[in-house]
CSV table of C-alpha atoms in Angstrom, one decimal:
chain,number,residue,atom,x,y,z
A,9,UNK,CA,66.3,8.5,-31.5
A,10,UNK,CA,68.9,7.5,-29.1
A,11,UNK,CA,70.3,10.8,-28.9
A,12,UNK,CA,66.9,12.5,-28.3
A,13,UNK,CA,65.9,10.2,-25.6
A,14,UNK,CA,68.4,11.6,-23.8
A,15,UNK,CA,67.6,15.2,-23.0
A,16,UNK,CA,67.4,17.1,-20.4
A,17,UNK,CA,64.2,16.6,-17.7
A,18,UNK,CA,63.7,20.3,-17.3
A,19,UNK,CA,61.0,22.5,-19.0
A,20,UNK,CA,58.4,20.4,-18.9
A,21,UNK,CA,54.6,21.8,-17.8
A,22,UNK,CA,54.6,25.0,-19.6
A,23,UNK,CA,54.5,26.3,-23.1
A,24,UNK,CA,52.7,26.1,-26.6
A,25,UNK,CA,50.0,23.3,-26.8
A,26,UNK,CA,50.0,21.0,-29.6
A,27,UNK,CA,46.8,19.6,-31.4
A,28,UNK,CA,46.3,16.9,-29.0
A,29,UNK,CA,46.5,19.2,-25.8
A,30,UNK,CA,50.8,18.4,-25.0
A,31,UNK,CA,53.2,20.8,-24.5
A,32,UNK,CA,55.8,21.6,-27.1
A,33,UNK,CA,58.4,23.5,-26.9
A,34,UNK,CA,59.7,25.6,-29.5
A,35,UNK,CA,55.9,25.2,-31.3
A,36,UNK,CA,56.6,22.4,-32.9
A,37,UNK,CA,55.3,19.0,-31.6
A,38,UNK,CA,58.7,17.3,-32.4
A,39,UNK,CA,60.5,19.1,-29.5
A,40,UNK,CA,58.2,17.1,-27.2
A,41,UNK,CA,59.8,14.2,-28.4
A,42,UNK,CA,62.5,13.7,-25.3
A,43,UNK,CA,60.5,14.8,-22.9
A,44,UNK,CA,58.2,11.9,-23.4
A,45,UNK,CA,60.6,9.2,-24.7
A,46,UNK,CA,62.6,10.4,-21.2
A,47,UNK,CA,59.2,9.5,-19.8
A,48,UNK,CA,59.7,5.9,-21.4
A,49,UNK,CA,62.6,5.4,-20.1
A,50,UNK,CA,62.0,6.1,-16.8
A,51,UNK,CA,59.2,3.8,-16.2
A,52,UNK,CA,61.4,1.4,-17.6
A,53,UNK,CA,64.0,2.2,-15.4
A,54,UNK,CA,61.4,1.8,-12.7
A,55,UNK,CA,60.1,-1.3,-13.6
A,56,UNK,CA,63.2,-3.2,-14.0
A,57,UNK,CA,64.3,-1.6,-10.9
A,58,UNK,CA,61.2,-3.4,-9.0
A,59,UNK,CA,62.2,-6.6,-10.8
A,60,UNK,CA,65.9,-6.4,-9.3
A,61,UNK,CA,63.7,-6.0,-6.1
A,62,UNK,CA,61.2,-8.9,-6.1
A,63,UNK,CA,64.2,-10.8,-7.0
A,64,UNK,CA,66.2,-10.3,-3.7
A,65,UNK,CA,62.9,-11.0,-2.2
A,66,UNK,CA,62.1,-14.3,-3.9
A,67,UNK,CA,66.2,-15.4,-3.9
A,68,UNK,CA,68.0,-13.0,-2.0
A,69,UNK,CA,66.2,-13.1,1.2
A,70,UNK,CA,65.4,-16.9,0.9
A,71,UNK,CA,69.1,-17.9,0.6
A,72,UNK,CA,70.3,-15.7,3.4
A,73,UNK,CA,67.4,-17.2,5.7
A,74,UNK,CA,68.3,-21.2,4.5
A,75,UNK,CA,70.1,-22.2,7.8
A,76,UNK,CA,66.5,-21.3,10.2
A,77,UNK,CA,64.7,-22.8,7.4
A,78,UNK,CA,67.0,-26.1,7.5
A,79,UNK,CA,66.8,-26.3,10.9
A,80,UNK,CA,63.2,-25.7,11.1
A,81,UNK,CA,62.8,-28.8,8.5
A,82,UNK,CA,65.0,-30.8,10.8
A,83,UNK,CA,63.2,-30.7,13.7
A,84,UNK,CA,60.2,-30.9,11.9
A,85,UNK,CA,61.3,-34.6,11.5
A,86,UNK,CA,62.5,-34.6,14.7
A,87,UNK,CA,59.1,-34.1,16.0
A,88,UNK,CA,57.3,-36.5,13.8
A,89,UNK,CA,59.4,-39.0,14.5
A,90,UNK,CA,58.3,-38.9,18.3
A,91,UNK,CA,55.0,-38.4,17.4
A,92,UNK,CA,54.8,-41.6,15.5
A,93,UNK,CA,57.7,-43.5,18.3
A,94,UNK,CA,55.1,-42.3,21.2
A,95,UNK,CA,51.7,-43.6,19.2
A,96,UNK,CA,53.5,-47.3,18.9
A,97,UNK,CA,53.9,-47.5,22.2
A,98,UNK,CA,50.8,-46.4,23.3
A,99,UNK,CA,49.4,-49.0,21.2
A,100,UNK,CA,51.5,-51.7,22.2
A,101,UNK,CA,50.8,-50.5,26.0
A,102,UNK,CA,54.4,-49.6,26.7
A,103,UNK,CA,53.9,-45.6,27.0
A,104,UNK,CA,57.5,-43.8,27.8
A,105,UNK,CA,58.0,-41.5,30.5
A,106,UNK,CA,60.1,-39.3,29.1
A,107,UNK,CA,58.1,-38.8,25.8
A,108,UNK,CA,55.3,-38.0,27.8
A,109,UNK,CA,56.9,-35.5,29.0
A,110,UNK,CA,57.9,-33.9,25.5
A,111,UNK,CA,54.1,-33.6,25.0
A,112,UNK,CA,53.0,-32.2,28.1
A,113,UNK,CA,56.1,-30.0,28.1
A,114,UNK,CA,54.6,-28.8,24.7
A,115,UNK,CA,50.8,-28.7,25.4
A,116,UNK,CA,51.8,-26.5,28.1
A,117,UNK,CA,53.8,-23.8,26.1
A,118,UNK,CA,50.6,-24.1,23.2
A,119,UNK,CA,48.2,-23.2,26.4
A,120,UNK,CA,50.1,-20.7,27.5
A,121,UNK,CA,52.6,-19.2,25.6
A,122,UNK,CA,51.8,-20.2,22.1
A,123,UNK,CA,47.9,-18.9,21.9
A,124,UNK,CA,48.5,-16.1,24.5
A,125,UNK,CA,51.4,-14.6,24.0
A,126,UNK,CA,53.9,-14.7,21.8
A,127,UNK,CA,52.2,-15.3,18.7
A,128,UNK,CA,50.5,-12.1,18.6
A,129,UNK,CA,53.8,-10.4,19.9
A,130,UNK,CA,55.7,-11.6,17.4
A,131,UNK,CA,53.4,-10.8,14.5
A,132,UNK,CA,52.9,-7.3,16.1
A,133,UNK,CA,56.8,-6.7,16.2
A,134,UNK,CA,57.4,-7.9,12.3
A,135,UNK,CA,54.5,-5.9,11.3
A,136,UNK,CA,56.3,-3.0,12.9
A,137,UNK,CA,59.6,-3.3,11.8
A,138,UNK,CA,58.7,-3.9,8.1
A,139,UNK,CA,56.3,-0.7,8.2
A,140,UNK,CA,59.4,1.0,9.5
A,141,UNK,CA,61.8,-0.4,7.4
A,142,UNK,CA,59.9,0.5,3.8
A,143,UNK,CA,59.0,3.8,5.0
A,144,UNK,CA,62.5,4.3,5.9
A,145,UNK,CA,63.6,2.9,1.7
A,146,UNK,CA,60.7,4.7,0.4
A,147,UNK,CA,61.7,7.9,2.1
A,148,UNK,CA,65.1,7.8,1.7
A,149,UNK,CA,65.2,7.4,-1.8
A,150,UNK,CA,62.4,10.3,-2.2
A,151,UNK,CA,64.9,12.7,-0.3
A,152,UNK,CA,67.3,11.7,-3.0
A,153,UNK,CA,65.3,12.0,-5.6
A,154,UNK,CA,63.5,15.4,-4.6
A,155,UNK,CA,67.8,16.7,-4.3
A,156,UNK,CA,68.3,15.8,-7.8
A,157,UNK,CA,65.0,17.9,-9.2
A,158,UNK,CA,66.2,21.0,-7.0
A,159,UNK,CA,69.9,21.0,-8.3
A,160,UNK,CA,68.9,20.2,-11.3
A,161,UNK,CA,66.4,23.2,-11.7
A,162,UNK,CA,69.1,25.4,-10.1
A,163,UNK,CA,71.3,25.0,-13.0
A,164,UNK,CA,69.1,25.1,-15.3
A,165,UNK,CA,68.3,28.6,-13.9
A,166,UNK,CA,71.6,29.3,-13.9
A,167,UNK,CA,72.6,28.4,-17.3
A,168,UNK,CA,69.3,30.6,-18.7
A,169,UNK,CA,70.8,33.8,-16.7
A,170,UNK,CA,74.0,33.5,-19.1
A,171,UNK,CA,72.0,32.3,-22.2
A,172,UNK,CA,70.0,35.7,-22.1
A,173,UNK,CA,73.0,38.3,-23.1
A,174,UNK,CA,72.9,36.1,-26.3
A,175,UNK,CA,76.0,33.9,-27.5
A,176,UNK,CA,77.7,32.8,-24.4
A,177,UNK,CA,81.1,34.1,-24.1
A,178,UNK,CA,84.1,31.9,-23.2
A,179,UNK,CA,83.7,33.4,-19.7
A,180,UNK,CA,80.3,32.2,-19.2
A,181,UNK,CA,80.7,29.1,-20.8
A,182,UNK,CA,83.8,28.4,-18.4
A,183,UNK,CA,81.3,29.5,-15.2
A,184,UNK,CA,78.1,27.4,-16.7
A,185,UNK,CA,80.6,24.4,-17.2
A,186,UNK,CA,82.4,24.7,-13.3
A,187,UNK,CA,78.4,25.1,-12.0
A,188,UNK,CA,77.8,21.6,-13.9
A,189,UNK,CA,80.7,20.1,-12.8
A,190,UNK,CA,80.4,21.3,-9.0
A,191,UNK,CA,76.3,20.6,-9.0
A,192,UNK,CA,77.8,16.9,-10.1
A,193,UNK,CA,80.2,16.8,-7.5
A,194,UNK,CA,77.7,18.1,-4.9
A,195,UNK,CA,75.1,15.2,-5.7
A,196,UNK,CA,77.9,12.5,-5.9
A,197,UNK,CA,79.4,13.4,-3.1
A,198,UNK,CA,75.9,13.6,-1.1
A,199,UNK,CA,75.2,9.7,-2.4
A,200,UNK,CA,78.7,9.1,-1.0
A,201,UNK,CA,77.9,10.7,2.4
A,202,UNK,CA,74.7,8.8,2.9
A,203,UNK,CA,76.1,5.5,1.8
A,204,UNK,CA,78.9,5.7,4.2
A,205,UNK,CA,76.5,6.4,7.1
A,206,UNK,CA,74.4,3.6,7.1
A,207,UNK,CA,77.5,1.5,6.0
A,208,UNK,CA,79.6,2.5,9.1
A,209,UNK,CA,79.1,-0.6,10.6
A,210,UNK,CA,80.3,-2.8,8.1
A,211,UNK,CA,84.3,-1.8,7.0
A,212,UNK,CA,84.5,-3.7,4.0
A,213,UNK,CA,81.4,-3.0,2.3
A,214,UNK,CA,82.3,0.7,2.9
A,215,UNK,CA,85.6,0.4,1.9
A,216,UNK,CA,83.8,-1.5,-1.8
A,217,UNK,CA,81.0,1.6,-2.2
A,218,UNK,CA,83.7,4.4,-1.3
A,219,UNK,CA,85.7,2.8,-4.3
A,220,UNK,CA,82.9,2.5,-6.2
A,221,UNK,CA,82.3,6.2,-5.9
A,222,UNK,CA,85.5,7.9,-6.3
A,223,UNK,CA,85.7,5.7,-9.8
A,224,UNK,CA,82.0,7.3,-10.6
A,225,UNK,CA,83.2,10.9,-9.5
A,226,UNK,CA,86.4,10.3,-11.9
A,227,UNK,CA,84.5,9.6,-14.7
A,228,UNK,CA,82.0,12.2,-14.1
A,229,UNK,CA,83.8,15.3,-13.2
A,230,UNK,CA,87.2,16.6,-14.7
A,231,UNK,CA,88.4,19.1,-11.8
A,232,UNK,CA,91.1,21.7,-11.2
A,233,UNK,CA,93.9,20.5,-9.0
A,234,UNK,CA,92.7,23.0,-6.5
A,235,UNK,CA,89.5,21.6,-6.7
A,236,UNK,CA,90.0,17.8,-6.7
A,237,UNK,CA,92.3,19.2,-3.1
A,238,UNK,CA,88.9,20.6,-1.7
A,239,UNK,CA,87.0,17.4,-2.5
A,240,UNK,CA,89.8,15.1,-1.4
A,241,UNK,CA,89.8,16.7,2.1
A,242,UNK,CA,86.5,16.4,2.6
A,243,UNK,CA,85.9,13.0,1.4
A,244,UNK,CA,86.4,11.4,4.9
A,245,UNK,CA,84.3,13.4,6.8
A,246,UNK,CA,81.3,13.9,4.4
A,247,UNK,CA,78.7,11.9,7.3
A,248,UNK,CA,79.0,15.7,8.4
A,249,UNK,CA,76.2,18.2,6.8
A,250,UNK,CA,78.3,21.2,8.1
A,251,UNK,CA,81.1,20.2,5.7
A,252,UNK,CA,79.2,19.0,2.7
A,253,UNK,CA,77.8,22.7,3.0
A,254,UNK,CA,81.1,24.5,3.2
A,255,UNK,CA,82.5,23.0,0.3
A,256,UNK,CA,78.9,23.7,-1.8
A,257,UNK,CA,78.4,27.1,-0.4
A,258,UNK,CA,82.3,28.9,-0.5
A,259,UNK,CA,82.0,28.0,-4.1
A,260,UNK,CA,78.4,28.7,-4.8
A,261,UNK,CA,78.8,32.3,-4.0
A,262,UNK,CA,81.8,33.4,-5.8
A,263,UNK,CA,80.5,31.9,-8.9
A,264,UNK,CA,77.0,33.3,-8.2
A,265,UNK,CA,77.9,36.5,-7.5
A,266,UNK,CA,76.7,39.8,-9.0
A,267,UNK,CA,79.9,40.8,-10.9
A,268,UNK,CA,80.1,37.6,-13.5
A,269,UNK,CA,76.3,38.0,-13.7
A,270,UNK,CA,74.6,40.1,-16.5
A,271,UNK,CA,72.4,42.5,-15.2
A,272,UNK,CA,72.7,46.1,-12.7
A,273,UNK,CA,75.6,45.7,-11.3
A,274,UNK,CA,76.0,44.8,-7.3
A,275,UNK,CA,72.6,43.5,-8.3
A,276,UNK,CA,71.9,39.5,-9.2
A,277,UNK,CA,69.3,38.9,-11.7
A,278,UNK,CA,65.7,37.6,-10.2
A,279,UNK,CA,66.6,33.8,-11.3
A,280,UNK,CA,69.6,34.1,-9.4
A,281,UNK,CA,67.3,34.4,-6.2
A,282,UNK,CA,65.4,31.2,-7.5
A,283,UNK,CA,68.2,29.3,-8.3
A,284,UNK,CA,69.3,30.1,-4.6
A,285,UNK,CA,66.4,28.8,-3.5
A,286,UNK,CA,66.3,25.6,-5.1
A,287,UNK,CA,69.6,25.2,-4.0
A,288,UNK,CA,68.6,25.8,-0.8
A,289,UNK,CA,65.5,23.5,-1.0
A,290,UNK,CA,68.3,20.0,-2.1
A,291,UNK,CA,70.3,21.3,1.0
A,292,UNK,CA,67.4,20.4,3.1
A,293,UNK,CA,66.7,17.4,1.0
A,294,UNK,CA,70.2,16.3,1.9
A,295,UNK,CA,69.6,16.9,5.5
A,296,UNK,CA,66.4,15.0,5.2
A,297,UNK,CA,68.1,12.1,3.9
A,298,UNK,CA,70.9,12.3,6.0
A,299,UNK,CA,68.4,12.3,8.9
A,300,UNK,CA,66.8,8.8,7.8
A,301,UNK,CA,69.9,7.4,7.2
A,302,UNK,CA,71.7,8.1,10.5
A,303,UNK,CA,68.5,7.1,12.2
A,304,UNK,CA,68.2,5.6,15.4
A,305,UNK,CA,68.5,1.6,15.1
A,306,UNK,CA,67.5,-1.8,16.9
A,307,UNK,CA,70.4,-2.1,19.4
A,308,UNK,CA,72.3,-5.7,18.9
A,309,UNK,CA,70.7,-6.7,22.2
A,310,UNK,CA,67.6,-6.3,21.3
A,311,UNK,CA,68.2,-7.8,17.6
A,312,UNK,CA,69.6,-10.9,19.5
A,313,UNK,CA,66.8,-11.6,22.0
A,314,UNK,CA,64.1,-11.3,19.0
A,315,UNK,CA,66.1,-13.6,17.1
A,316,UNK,CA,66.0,-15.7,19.7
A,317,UNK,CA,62.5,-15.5,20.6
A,318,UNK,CA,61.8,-16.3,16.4
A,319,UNK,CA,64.1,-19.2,16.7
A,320,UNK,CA,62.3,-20.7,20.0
A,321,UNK,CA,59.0,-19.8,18.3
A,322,UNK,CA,59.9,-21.6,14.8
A,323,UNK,CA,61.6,-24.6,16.3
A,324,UNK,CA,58.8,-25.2,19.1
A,325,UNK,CA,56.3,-24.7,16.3
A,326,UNK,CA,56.7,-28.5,15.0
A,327,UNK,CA,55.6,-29.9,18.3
A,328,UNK,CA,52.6,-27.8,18.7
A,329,UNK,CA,51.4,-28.9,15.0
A,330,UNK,CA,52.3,-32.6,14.3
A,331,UNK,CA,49.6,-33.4,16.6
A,332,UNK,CA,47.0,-31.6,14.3
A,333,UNK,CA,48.7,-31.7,11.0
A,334,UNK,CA,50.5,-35.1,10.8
A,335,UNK,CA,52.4,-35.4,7.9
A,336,UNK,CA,51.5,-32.7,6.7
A,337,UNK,CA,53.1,-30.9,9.7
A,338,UNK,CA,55.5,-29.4,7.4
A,339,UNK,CA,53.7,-27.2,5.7
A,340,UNK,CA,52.4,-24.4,8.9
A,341,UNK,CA,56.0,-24.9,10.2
A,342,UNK,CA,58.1,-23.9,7.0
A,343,UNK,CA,55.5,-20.9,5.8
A,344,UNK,CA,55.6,-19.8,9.7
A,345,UNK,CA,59.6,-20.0,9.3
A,346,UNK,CA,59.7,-18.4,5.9
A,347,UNK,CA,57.7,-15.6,7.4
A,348,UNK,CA,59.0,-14.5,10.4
A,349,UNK,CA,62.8,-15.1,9.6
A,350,UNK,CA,62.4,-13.2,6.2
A,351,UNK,CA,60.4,-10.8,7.4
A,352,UNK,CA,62.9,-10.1,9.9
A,353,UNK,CA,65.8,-10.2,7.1
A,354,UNK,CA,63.8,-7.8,5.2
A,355,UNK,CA,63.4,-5.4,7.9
A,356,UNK,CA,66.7,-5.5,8.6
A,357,UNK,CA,67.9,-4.9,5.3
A,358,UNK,CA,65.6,-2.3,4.6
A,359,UNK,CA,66.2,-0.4,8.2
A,360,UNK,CA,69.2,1.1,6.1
A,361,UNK,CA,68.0,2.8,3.4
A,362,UNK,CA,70.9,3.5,1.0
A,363,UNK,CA,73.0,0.6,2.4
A,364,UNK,CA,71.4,-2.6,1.3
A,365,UNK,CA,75.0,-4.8,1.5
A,366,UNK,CA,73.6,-7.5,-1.7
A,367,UNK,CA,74.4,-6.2,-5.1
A,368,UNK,CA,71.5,-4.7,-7.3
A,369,UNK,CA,68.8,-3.7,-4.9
A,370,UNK,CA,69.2,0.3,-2.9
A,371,UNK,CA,72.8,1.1,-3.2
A,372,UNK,CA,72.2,0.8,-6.9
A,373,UNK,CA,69.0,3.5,-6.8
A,374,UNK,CA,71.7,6.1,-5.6
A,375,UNK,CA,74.3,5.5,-8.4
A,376,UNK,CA,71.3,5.2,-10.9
A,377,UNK,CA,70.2,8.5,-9.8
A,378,UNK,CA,73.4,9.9,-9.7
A,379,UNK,CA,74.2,8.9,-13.9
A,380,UNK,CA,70.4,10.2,-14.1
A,381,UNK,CA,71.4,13.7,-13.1
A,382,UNK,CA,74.9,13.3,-14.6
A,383,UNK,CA,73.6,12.9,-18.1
A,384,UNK,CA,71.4,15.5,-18.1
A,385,UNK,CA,73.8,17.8,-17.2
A,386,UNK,CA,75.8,17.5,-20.0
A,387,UNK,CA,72.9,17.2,-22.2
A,388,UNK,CA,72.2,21.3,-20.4
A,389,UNK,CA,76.1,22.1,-21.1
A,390,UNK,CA,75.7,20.9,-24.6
A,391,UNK,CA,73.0,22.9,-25.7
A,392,UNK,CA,74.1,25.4,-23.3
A,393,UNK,CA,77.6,25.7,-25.4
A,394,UNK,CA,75.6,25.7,-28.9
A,395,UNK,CA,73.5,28.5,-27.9
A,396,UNK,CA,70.5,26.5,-27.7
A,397,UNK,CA,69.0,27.6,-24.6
A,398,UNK,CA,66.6,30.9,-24.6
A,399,UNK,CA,63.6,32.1,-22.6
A,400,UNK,CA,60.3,31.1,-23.2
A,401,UNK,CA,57.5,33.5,-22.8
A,402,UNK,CA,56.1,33.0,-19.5
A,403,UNK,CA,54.4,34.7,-16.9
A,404,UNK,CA,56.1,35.5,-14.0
A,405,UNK,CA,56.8,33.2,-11.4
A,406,UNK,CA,57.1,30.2,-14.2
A,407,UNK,CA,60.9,28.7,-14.7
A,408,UNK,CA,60.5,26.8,-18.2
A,409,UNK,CA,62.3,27.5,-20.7
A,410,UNK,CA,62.2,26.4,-24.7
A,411,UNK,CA,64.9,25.7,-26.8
A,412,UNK,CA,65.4,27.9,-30.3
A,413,UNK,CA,66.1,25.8,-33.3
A,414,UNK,CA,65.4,21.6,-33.5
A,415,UNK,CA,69.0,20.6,-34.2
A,416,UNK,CA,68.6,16.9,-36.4
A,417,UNK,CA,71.1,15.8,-34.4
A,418,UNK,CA,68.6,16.1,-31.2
A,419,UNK,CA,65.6,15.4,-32.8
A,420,UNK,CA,65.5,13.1,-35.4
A,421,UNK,CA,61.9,12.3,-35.5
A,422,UNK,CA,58.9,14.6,-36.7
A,423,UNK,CA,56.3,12.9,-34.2
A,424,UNK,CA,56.0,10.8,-31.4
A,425,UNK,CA,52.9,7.9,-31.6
A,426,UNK,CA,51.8,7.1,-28.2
């Protein structure tokens, strides 16, 4: 079962129907058995991936935002402690001139400031900023997600182009195995690029994730000399689309070319064209997600004067309440700090969609994604070396394909119970 859970997401919508109305492939209803336990095991991905996310919420955010939230306490105390000073002495007829001013200084900014102004300005910035910031995340991570699908679909074009002549030859299994390794080095390379955008700002965390990726790519990808000299002298300049694209494209089309394809010669085969395209299509992807993460941010002027008007706004706030609240004081003034400061960490973090600097949150979507596609191609180059892959009868226009025999070692299982 652990190997089956572990093909290939391609193939999927077309083909033979089983008694319950699913698709199987090959006719029988155990070849449907990765598909859905790779279904399985993506919502679990997803939902442990949302955990990791309401975590840094709930923690993450909390313990980054402790020193407002201190200070906010502090002069919550601060201000009951007046409070309480200046009702003594009212009582005992000995008012102070200078607490009277601290309260008329702070009715004044609750008239006129406080009520007017700033409250709903600061509510309608946050509100902003976080609507930005998660359709930045959610965006971003869609781009990279929509890039994997195309290259992925590419290949798997690819790899049913050589698969139709029959056994592969040693020839085509050395091209189908340099188009896995390259699409892998395309996609890693592309995470690479967009973490070291939004991570240009901060040296040492780029310096960590650029590590982090050349370790990934090792394991990965086992490259020519030639081509571990291509990748190495582009790796510092891959915030440029231009040169992501030469690399991808000067060896796309000698491998894609009509010579080492079957078919009329000079002429490429029809899926050729479609691979192409879906090539094409996780270029634009890339842009796409190159364009949210180089996006236009907050300058740090204007970061600084909104901090400051959060910190005037959270630290005034105990002055304006303890006269309502009392004691219980506390409470509007911590949830109001909690609020505003996190929500502003939040945005923030979020602003940078694949460059989240605390462990376990965005930056690990991209390498999750990036083992997601990884795994599946050499689940393709596996069956693609055992002759496994064939055509499946379609109509034109569909790209699915089915596999020929049920190897035990791939499907160990004769159903699947929902």
């Amino acid at each position: 079962m652990e190997e089956s859970a572990h093909l290939p997401l391609h193939r999927r919508e077309h083909g033979p129907k089983d008694s319950r109305g699913k698709t199987c492939f090959g006719g029988s209803p155990s070849a449907n058995f990765g598909n859905r336990a790779q279904t399985i095991l993506s919502r679990a991905h997803t939902r442990a991936t949302r955990l990791k996310v309401l975590r840094y919420f709930a923690f993450g955010v909390t313990r980054r935002i402790r020193a407002p939230m201190l200070l906010s306490f502090l002069m919550n105390i601060l201000a009951l402690h007046l409070h309480r000073t200046t009702e003594l002495l009212q009582a005992e007829g000995k008012p102070s001139e200078v607490l009277q001013q601290v309260w008329v200084i702070s009715d004044c900014v609750q008239n006129v400031l406080i009520r007017c102004y700033l409250t709903s300005f600061l509510g309608f910035l946050t509100g902003f900023i976080l609507n930005n910031a998660f359709q930045r995340h959610t965006k971003g991570l869609e781009c990279a997600h929509k890039m994997s699908i195309q290259l992925r679909t590419g290949a798997d074009l690819c790899l049913d182009v050589w698969a139709r002549a029959g056994k592969p030859s040693d020839e085509d299994l050395r091209q189908g195995q340099e188009l896995l390794a390259w699409v892998k080095v395309y996609f890693i390379q592309a995470c690479r690029g967009l973490h070291s955008v939004t991570l240009r700002s901060k040296p040492h965390a780029l310096r960590r994730t650029t590590d982090q990726w050349d370790q990934f790519l090792e394991s990965q990808v086992s490259l020519s000399e030639t081509a571990l000299a291509a990748v190495d002298a582009h790796s510092n300049v891959l915030v440029s689309t231009l040169q992501m694209e030469l690399i991808w494209w000067r060896w796309l089309t000698g491998v894609l070319n009509a010579e080492s394809l079957p078919g009329k010669a000079g002429t490429p085969p029809p899926a050729i064209s479609e691979a192409r395209k879906h090539f094409e299509a996780a270029r634009s992807s890339y842009h796409e997600a190159h364009l949210m993460a180089s996006g236009v941010s907050a300058s740090p002027v204007t970061v600084w004067l909104l901090g400051g008007l959060m910190y005037f706004f959270c630290l005034s706030l105990p002055f304006l309440s303890v006269r309502s609240f009392g004691t219980w004081s506390f409470v509007p003034t911590l949830c109001t700090a909690f609020f505003y400061f996190g929500a502003r960490q939040v945005g923030h973090d979020l602003w940078k969609p694949y460059g989240v600097d605390h462990p376990g949150v965005v930056d690990i979507e991209l390498f999750a994604r990036a083992g997601a596609l990884c795994e599946q191609l050499d689940n393709m180059n596996e069956l693609f070396e055992h002759g496994l892959y064939a055509p499946l009868e379609r109509e034109p226009g569909d790209t699915h394909f089915q596999l020929v025999l049920e190897p035990r070692s791939l499907f160990s299982h004769t159903d699947l119970t929902e």
